[in-house]
Short mmCIF file of C-alpha atoms and ligand atoms in Angstrom, two decimals:
data_model
loop_
_atom_site.label_atom_id
_atom_site.label_comp_id
_atom_site.label_asym_id
_atom_site.label_seq_id
_atom_site.Cartn_x
_atom_site.Cartn_y
_atom_site.Cartn_z
CA MET A 20 93.97 17.47 -72.95
CA ASP A 21 93.26 20.71 -71.11
CA LYS A 22 95.38 23.82 -71.38
CA SER A 23 96.86 23.45 -67.88
CA PHE A 24 98.60 20.22 -68.97
CA TYR A 25 100.56 22.13 -71.63
CA LEU A 26 101.11 25.20 -69.45
CA GLY A 27 102.56 22.99 -66.72
CA LEU A 28 104.81 21.20 -69.17
CA LYS A 29 105.93 24.43 -70.82
CA LYS A 30 106.74 26.11 -67.50
CA TYR A 31 108.71 23.13 -66.32
CA ILE A 32 110.81 22.84 -69.47
CA LEU A 33 111.50 26.60 -69.67
CA LYS A 34 113.12 26.54 -66.23
CA HIS A 35 116.07 24.55 -67.58
CA GLN A 36 118.90 25.32 -70.00
CA ASN A 37 120.69 22.02 -70.67
CA ILE A 38 118.26 19.39 -71.82
CA LEU A 39 118.71 15.76 -72.84
CA ILE A 40 115.93 14.07 -74.80
CA THR A 41 115.69 10.29 -75.06
CA THR A 42 113.09 7.68 -75.98
CA HIS A 43 112.43 3.96 -75.58
CA VAL A 44 114.73 1.20 -76.85
CA VAL A 45 114.17 0.07 -80.43
CA PRO A 46 112.63 3.48 -81.03
CA ASP A 47 109.84 3.89 -83.57
CA ALA A 48 109.02 6.86 -85.76
CA ASP A 49 106.83 8.37 -83.01
CA GLY A 50 109.73 8.42 -80.56
CA ILE A 51 112.27 9.61 -83.14
CA GLY A 52 110.05 12.17 -84.92
CA SER A 53 108.96 13.61 -81.56
CA GLN A 54 112.53 13.78 -80.28
CA LEU A 55 113.73 15.64 -83.38
CA ALA A 56 110.81 18.07 -83.45
CA LEU A 57 111.08 18.91 -79.76
CA ALA A 58 114.87 19.31 -80.00
CA GLU A 59 114.56 21.76 -82.91
CA ALA A 60 111.91 23.81 -81.09
CA LEU A 61 113.90 23.92 -77.85
CA LYS A 62 117.04 24.99 -79.71
CA LYS A 63 115.03 27.85 -81.21
CA LEU A 64 114.23 28.86 -77.64
CA GLY A 65 117.97 29.06 -77.00
CA LYS A 66 118.26 25.79 -75.09
CA THR A 67 121.24 23.46 -75.34
CA VAL A 68 119.79 20.12 -76.36
CA PHE A 69 121.19 16.63 -76.88
CA CYS A 70 119.09 13.80 -78.31
CA VAL A 71 120.58 10.55 -77.05
CA ASN A 72 119.30 7.01 -77.46
CA ASP A 73 120.44 3.76 -75.93
CA ASP A 74 121.58 2.47 -79.29
CA GLU A 75 122.34 3.67 -82.82
CA LEU A 76 119.27 4.42 -84.94
CA ASP A 77 118.12 1.75 -87.34
CA LYS A 78 119.10 2.76 -90.85
CA ARG A 79 115.47 3.01 -91.98
CA TYR A 80 115.26 6.19 -89.86
CA SER A 81 118.51 7.79 -90.98
CA TYR A 82 116.69 10.06 -93.48
CA LEU A 83 114.94 11.73 -90.53
CA ASN A 84 118.24 12.14 -88.72
CA SER A 85 120.37 13.35 -91.65
CA ASP A 86 121.99 16.07 -89.54
CA LYS A 87 122.83 13.50 -86.84
CA THR A 88 120.83 15.27 -84.12
CA ILE A 89 120.16 11.91 -82.49
CA VAL A 90 123.26 10.08 -81.32
CA SER A 91 123.78 6.81 -79.47
CA LEU A 92 124.77 6.92 -75.81
CA GLU A 93 128.23 5.72 -76.77
CA GLU A 94 128.75 8.55 -79.28
CA TYR A 95 127.33 11.07 -76.83
CA LEU A 96 129.70 10.03 -74.05
CA ASN A 97 132.57 10.68 -76.46
CA ILE A 98 131.44 14.13 -77.57
CA LYS A 99 129.51 15.69 -74.72
CA LYS A 100 132.52 17.41 -73.12
CA LYS A 101 131.18 19.32 -70.17
CA PHE A 102 127.47 19.04 -70.92
CA GLN A 103 125.47 18.15 -67.84
CA PRO A 104 121.73 17.76 -68.40
CA GLU A 105 119.64 19.76 -65.93
CA LEU A 106 116.55 18.14 -67.32
CA VAL A 107 116.03 14.78 -68.98
CA ILE A 108 112.92 14.38 -71.14
CA VAL A 109 111.87 10.82 -71.89
CA ILE A 110 109.59 10.62 -74.92
CA ASP A 111 106.98 8.02 -75.89
CA THR A 112 107.35 5.81 -72.82
CA ASN A 113 106.71 6.36 -69.11
CA LYS A 114 109.21 3.97 -67.56
CA ILE A 115 112.90 4.57 -67.15
CA SER A 116 113.58 0.85 -67.67
CA ARG A 117 112.23 1.19 -71.24
CA THR A 118 115.03 3.62 -72.18
CA GLY A 119 117.43 0.66 -72.36
CA ILE A 120 119.94 -0.98 -70.06
CA LYS A 121 122.83 1.41 -70.83
CA MET A 122 120.62 4.51 -70.82
CA LYS A 123 118.93 3.56 -67.55
CA GLN A 124 122.37 3.15 -66.00
CA TYR A 125 123.54 6.52 -67.36
CA LEU A 126 120.38 8.30 -66.17
CA SER A 127 120.53 6.78 -62.69
CA VAL A 128 122.52 9.79 -61.40
CA TYR A 129 120.03 12.33 -62.80
CA GLY A 130 117.00 13.01 -60.63
CA ASN A 131 115.31 15.55 -62.83
CA ILE A 132 113.53 13.36 -65.37
CA ILE A 133 110.12 13.93 -66.93
CA PHE A 134 108.09 11.72 -69.24
CA ILE A 135 106.02 12.94 -72.18
CA ASP A 136 103.91 10.06 -73.36
CA HIS A 137 100.55 8.72 -74.45
CA HIS A 138 100.75 5.14 -73.13
CA PRO A 139 98.45 4.16 -70.27
CA PHE A 140 100.05 4.62 -66.87
CA GLU A 141 98.40 3.90 -63.58
CA LYS A 142 100.21 6.06 -61.07
CA PRO A 143 101.36 9.27 -62.73
CA VAL A 144 103.16 11.82 -60.55
CA GLU A 145 101.92 15.27 -61.54
CA SER A 146 105.26 17.02 -61.92
CA LYS A 147 106.98 14.05 -63.55
CA HIS A 148 104.59 12.26 -65.90
CA PHE A 149 103.04 14.37 -68.63
CA ILE A 150 100.81 11.71 -70.09
CA ASP A 151 97.87 12.22 -72.41
CA GLN A 152 96.39 8.81 -73.12
CA THR A 153 93.92 10.34 -75.53
CA ALA A 154 96.67 11.59 -77.86
CA ALA A 155 97.00 9.58 -81.07
CA ALA A 156 100.79 9.78 -80.82
CA THR A 157 103.43 11.41 -78.67
CA GLY A 158 103.99 13.50 -81.80
CA GLN A 159 100.56 15.02 -81.30
CA ILE A 160 101.47 16.08 -77.73
CA ILE A 161 104.80 17.52 -78.92
CA GLY A 162 103.06 19.41 -81.76
CA THR A 163 100.63 21.00 -79.31
CA LEU A 164 103.50 21.80 -76.94
CA ILE A 165 105.51 23.49 -79.72
CA LYS A 166 102.46 25.65 -80.46
CA GLU A 167 102.31 26.50 -76.76
CA PHE A 168 105.96 27.63 -77.03
CA LYS A 169 104.85 29.87 -79.94
CA ILE A 170 107.57 28.36 -82.13
CA PRO A 171 106.39 28.21 -85.76
CA PHE A 172 106.53 24.76 -87.37
CA SER A 173 109.41 24.32 -89.81
CA LYS A 174 109.20 21.81 -92.67
CA ASN A 175 111.56 19.62 -90.70
CA ILE A 176 109.48 19.71 -87.51
CA ALA A 177 106.39 19.06 -89.64
CA ARG A 178 107.89 15.98 -91.27
CA GLY A 179 108.99 14.54 -87.91
CA LEU A 180 105.58 15.04 -86.31
CA TYR A 181 103.63 13.93 -89.38
CA THR A 182 105.67 10.72 -89.57
CA ALA A 183 105.21 10.16 -85.82
CA ILE A 184 101.43 10.42 -86.12
CA LEU A 185 101.31 8.44 -89.38
CA ILE A 186 103.10 5.48 -87.81
CA ASP A 187 101.25 5.48 -84.50
CA THR A 188 97.80 5.64 -86.08
CA ASN A 189 98.45 3.05 -88.79
CA THR A 190 97.99 5.83 -91.35
CA PHE A 191 95.08 7.53 -89.57
CA ARG A 192 93.12 4.29 -89.21
CA TYR A 193 92.90 4.02 -85.42
CA PRO A 194 90.04 5.34 -83.29
CA SER A 195 92.64 7.47 -81.45
CA VAL A 196 92.58 9.86 -84.44
CA THR A 197 90.44 12.88 -83.56
CA SER A 198 89.62 16.29 -84.98
CA GLU A 199 92.50 17.55 -82.82
CA THR A 200 94.85 15.20 -84.69
CA HIS A 201 93.70 16.45 -88.07
CA GLU A 202 93.75 20.10 -87.01
CA LEU A 203 97.40 19.67 -86.05
CA ILE A 204 98.12 17.84 -89.33
CA ALA A 205 96.56 20.75 -91.24
CA GLU A 206 98.95 23.17 -89.53
CA LEU A 207 101.91 20.90 -90.29
CA LEU A 208 100.94 20.87 -93.98
CA GLU A 209 100.88 24.67 -94.00
CA THR A 210 104.70 24.49 -93.93
CA GLY A 211 104.72 22.98 -97.43
CA MET A 212 105.73 19.55 -96.18
CA LYS A 213 104.80 16.87 -98.75
CA THR A 214 102.65 14.04 -97.40
CA THR A 215 103.53 11.67 -100.27
CA ASP A 216 107.25 12.11 -99.58
CA ALA A 217 106.74 11.55 -95.86
CA TYR A 218 104.70 8.42 -96.56
CA ASN A 219 107.11 6.95 -99.09
CA GLU A 220 110.18 7.64 -96.99
CA ILE A 221 108.82 5.60 -94.09
CA TYR A 222 106.74 2.96 -95.89
CA GLY A 223 108.10 2.90 -99.42
CA ALA A 224 111.65 1.67 -98.95
CA LYS A 225 111.05 -2.07 -99.28
CA GLN A 226 113.22 -4.45 -101.28
CA LEU A 227 111.83 -7.16 -103.54
CA CYS A 228 112.88 -9.86 -101.03
CA ASN A 229 110.73 -8.11 -98.35
CA MET A 230 107.77 -8.19 -100.72
CA HIS A 231 108.28 -11.91 -101.23
CA LEU A 232 108.49 -12.43 -97.46
CA LEU A 233 105.25 -10.48 -96.99
CA GLY A 234 103.57 -12.65 -99.64
CA TYR A 235 104.79 -15.82 -97.95
CA ILE A 236 103.69 -14.72 -94.47
CA LEU A 237 100.25 -13.55 -95.62
CA ASN A 238 99.80 -16.74 -97.62
CA ASN A 239 100.00 -18.58 -94.28
CA CYS A 240 97.64 -16.24 -92.43
CA GLN A 241 95.03 -18.09 -90.36
CA MET A 242 91.74 -17.31 -88.65
CA ASN A 243 89.78 -18.93 -85.85
CA LYS A 244 86.42 -20.63 -86.49
CA SER A 245 84.43 -17.48 -85.66
CA GLN A 246 86.69 -15.55 -88.05
CA ASN A 247 87.15 -12.72 -85.57
CA ILE A 248 90.83 -13.41 -84.76
CA ALA A 249 93.45 -13.50 -87.51
CA TRP A 250 97.13 -14.29 -87.05
CA ILE A 251 100.45 -14.64 -88.78
CA VAL A 252 103.64 -16.27 -87.50
CA ILE A 253 107.16 -15.20 -88.38
CA TYR A 254 109.94 -17.70 -87.75
CA ASP A 255 113.66 -16.94 -87.83
CA LYS A 256 114.03 -19.31 -90.78
CA ASP A 257 111.56 -17.20 -92.82
CA LEU A 258 113.62 -14.06 -92.26
CA LYS A 259 116.76 -15.91 -93.31
CA LYS A 260 115.13 -17.48 -96.35
CA PHE A 261 113.95 -14.09 -97.62
CA ASN A 262 117.07 -12.20 -96.58
CA SER A 263 115.01 -9.84 -94.39
CA THR A 264 115.12 -8.53 -90.83
CA ILE A 265 112.58 -7.97 -88.08
CA GLU A 266 112.44 -4.29 -89.04
CA ASP A 267 111.12 -5.32 -92.46
CA THR A 268 108.12 -7.02 -90.85
CA HIS A 269 107.14 -3.92 -88.87
CA SER A 270 103.71 -3.25 -90.38
CA TYR A 271 102.79 -6.74 -91.61
CA ILE A 272 100.18 -7.13 -88.89
CA ASN A 273 98.18 -4.18 -90.21
CA ASN A 274 97.29 -6.18 -93.32
CA LEU A 275 95.10 -8.45 -91.18
CA LEU A 276 92.84 -5.63 -90.03
CA ILE A 277 91.11 -5.41 -93.41
CA LEU A 278 89.64 -8.90 -93.06
CA GLN A 279 85.88 -8.75 -92.77
CA ASN A 280 84.64 -9.18 -89.17
CA VAL A 281 88.14 -9.43 -87.72
CA LYS A 282 88.30 -8.05 -84.18
CA ILE A 283 91.88 -8.89 -83.23
CA ALA A 284 94.96 -9.25 -85.42
CA CYS A 285 97.96 -11.09 -83.99
CA MET A 286 101.53 -11.39 -85.12
CA PHE A 287 103.67 -14.04 -83.41
CA ARG A 288 107.39 -13.83 -83.86
CA GLU A 289 110.08 -16.27 -82.88
CA ASP A 290 112.87 -14.61 -80.89
CA GLY A 291 115.29 -17.23 -79.56
CA ARG A 292 113.56 -19.05 -76.71
CA ARG A 293 110.76 -16.51 -76.71
CA ILE A 294 107.65 -15.86 -78.71
CA ARG A 295 106.79 -12.20 -79.14
CA LEU A 296 103.16 -11.32 -79.73
CA SER A 297 101.84 -8.05 -81.18
CA MET A 298 98.11 -7.42 -81.28
CA ARG A 299 96.02 -4.85 -83.12
CA SER A 300 92.31 -4.15 -83.00
CA HIS A 301 89.86 -1.66 -84.29
CA GLY A 302 86.48 -0.84 -82.91
CA ASP A 303 85.78 -1.50 -79.24
CA ILE A 304 88.10 -4.38 -78.45
CA ASP A 305 90.83 -3.34 -76.01
CA VAL A 306 93.92 -5.41 -76.85
CA GLY A 307 95.87 -3.37 -74.25
CA GLU A 308 93.83 -5.09 -71.52
CA ILE A 309 94.28 -8.49 -73.14
CA ALA A 310 98.04 -7.92 -73.42
CA GLU A 311 98.12 -7.01 -69.73
CA GLU A 312 96.34 -10.27 -68.86
CA LEU A 313 99.08 -11.99 -70.84
CA GLY A 314 101.87 -10.20 -68.98
CA GLY A 315 102.43 -7.31 -71.42
CA GLY A 316 100.71 -4.02 -72.14
CA GLY A 317 100.06 -1.21 -74.59
CA HIS A 318 97.26 0.83 -76.09
CA ALA A 319 93.62 -0.14 -76.59
CA HIS A 320 94.22 -0.80 -80.29
CA SER A 321 97.92 -1.74 -80.32
CA ALA A 322 99.63 -3.86 -77.68
CA ALA A 323 102.26 -6.53 -77.17
CA THR A 324 103.59 -9.20 -74.87
CA VAL A 325 106.32 -11.84 -74.72
CA PHE A 326 106.09 -15.53 -73.82
CA GLU A 327 109.07 -17.49 -72.57
CA VAL A 328 109.20 -20.96 -74.08
CA PRO A 329 110.05 -23.29 -71.16
CA PRO A 330 112.54 -26.10 -71.86
CA GLY A 331 110.78 -29.08 -73.36
CA TYR A 332 107.92 -26.98 -74.72
CA ASP A 333 107.15 -26.58 -78.38
CA LYS A 334 106.90 -23.00 -79.67
CA ASN A 335 103.75 -23.78 -81.64
CA SER A 336 102.01 -25.07 -78.53
CA ILE A 337 102.75 -21.70 -76.84
CA ILE A 338 101.15 -19.95 -79.84
CA GLU A 339 98.08 -22.23 -79.80
CA ASN A 340 97.68 -21.79 -76.06
CA SER A 341 97.88 -17.99 -76.23
CA LEU A 342 95.40 -17.94 -79.13
CA SER A 343 92.84 -19.86 -77.11
CA ARG A 344 93.35 -17.47 -74.18
CA ILE A 345 92.94 -14.47 -76.51
CA GLU A 346 89.75 -16.02 -77.86
CA GLY A 347 88.49 -16.45 -74.29
CA PHE A 348 89.18 -12.77 -73.50
CA LEU A 349 87.57 -11.68 -76.75
CA ASN A 350 84.43 -13.73 -76.10
CA SER A 351 84.08 -12.29 -72.61
CA GLU A 352 84.53 -8.74 -74.00
CA LEU A 353 81.92 -9.44 -76.68
CA ASP A 354 79.49 -10.86 -74.10
CA SER A 355 79.74 -7.90 -71.74
MN1 LIG B 224 103.85 6.42 -79.56
#
């Protein structure tokens, strides 16, 4: 992204003193790491900053938030006293509805909201949406912005941003990773931050029961005839049987991408009367476009959608139907 993008963003943020930073619901490490890094940098600039999310953080992220910088909206409303945000920064999404039902309601009285994000967005407003779709993670945008502020990276900032980029690139495996990404990573490592610690803290906290669930799910992995689409299905009963939660299945889908010739990896997950679908790709196949055709959205290499299961319909028939549609989209992409 060109320099004017960061200059514009910097100028806008510097105009305000009281700043609230939030991210999307069910935040991931990109949202959380970016929030924490930006908050620390802005505090060093003398700003008053609150990091507030719709809900409490999942416990897998508590090591990043050991000083409780990020609080839930409920906690914030109890402690904020007279704090009135002059500026609200929404990280890692570009829609206010994605901040959560409670957060959206809370923010409805604040007009001064900007978005810092890397998800595709069709109608950005220049002074409101700071979106760099080419950035591998929002963490990469925040890292570049912090450099623009001339705030040196601390070990803590480095860990937040490194984790953000690690998660959003599937450990540097996506085509979104560029020389810019690695140049920033090099600067983060200059702080003395340990990559093995950062990796193990986010990926290496599994229990034996999660390992058994992973084995079970992968054992039932399937492929289409052409062997270019692979999928796994996670049912509620599997989670129960292996004493695991949805959070434990977070990166399961990435295992499918190492299959030879696979173009699209799919993970279907039962969620009440819905089926949630995540898709991953590498190479030229744009699963973001396919997800959009299926009523969802996302990045070129990582996207998602949700299917309602109408009364009287079988969940597996919804999965089969969406797989044949995905195959149709894939074949038309391969033909063009
Ligand atoms: Mn992201």
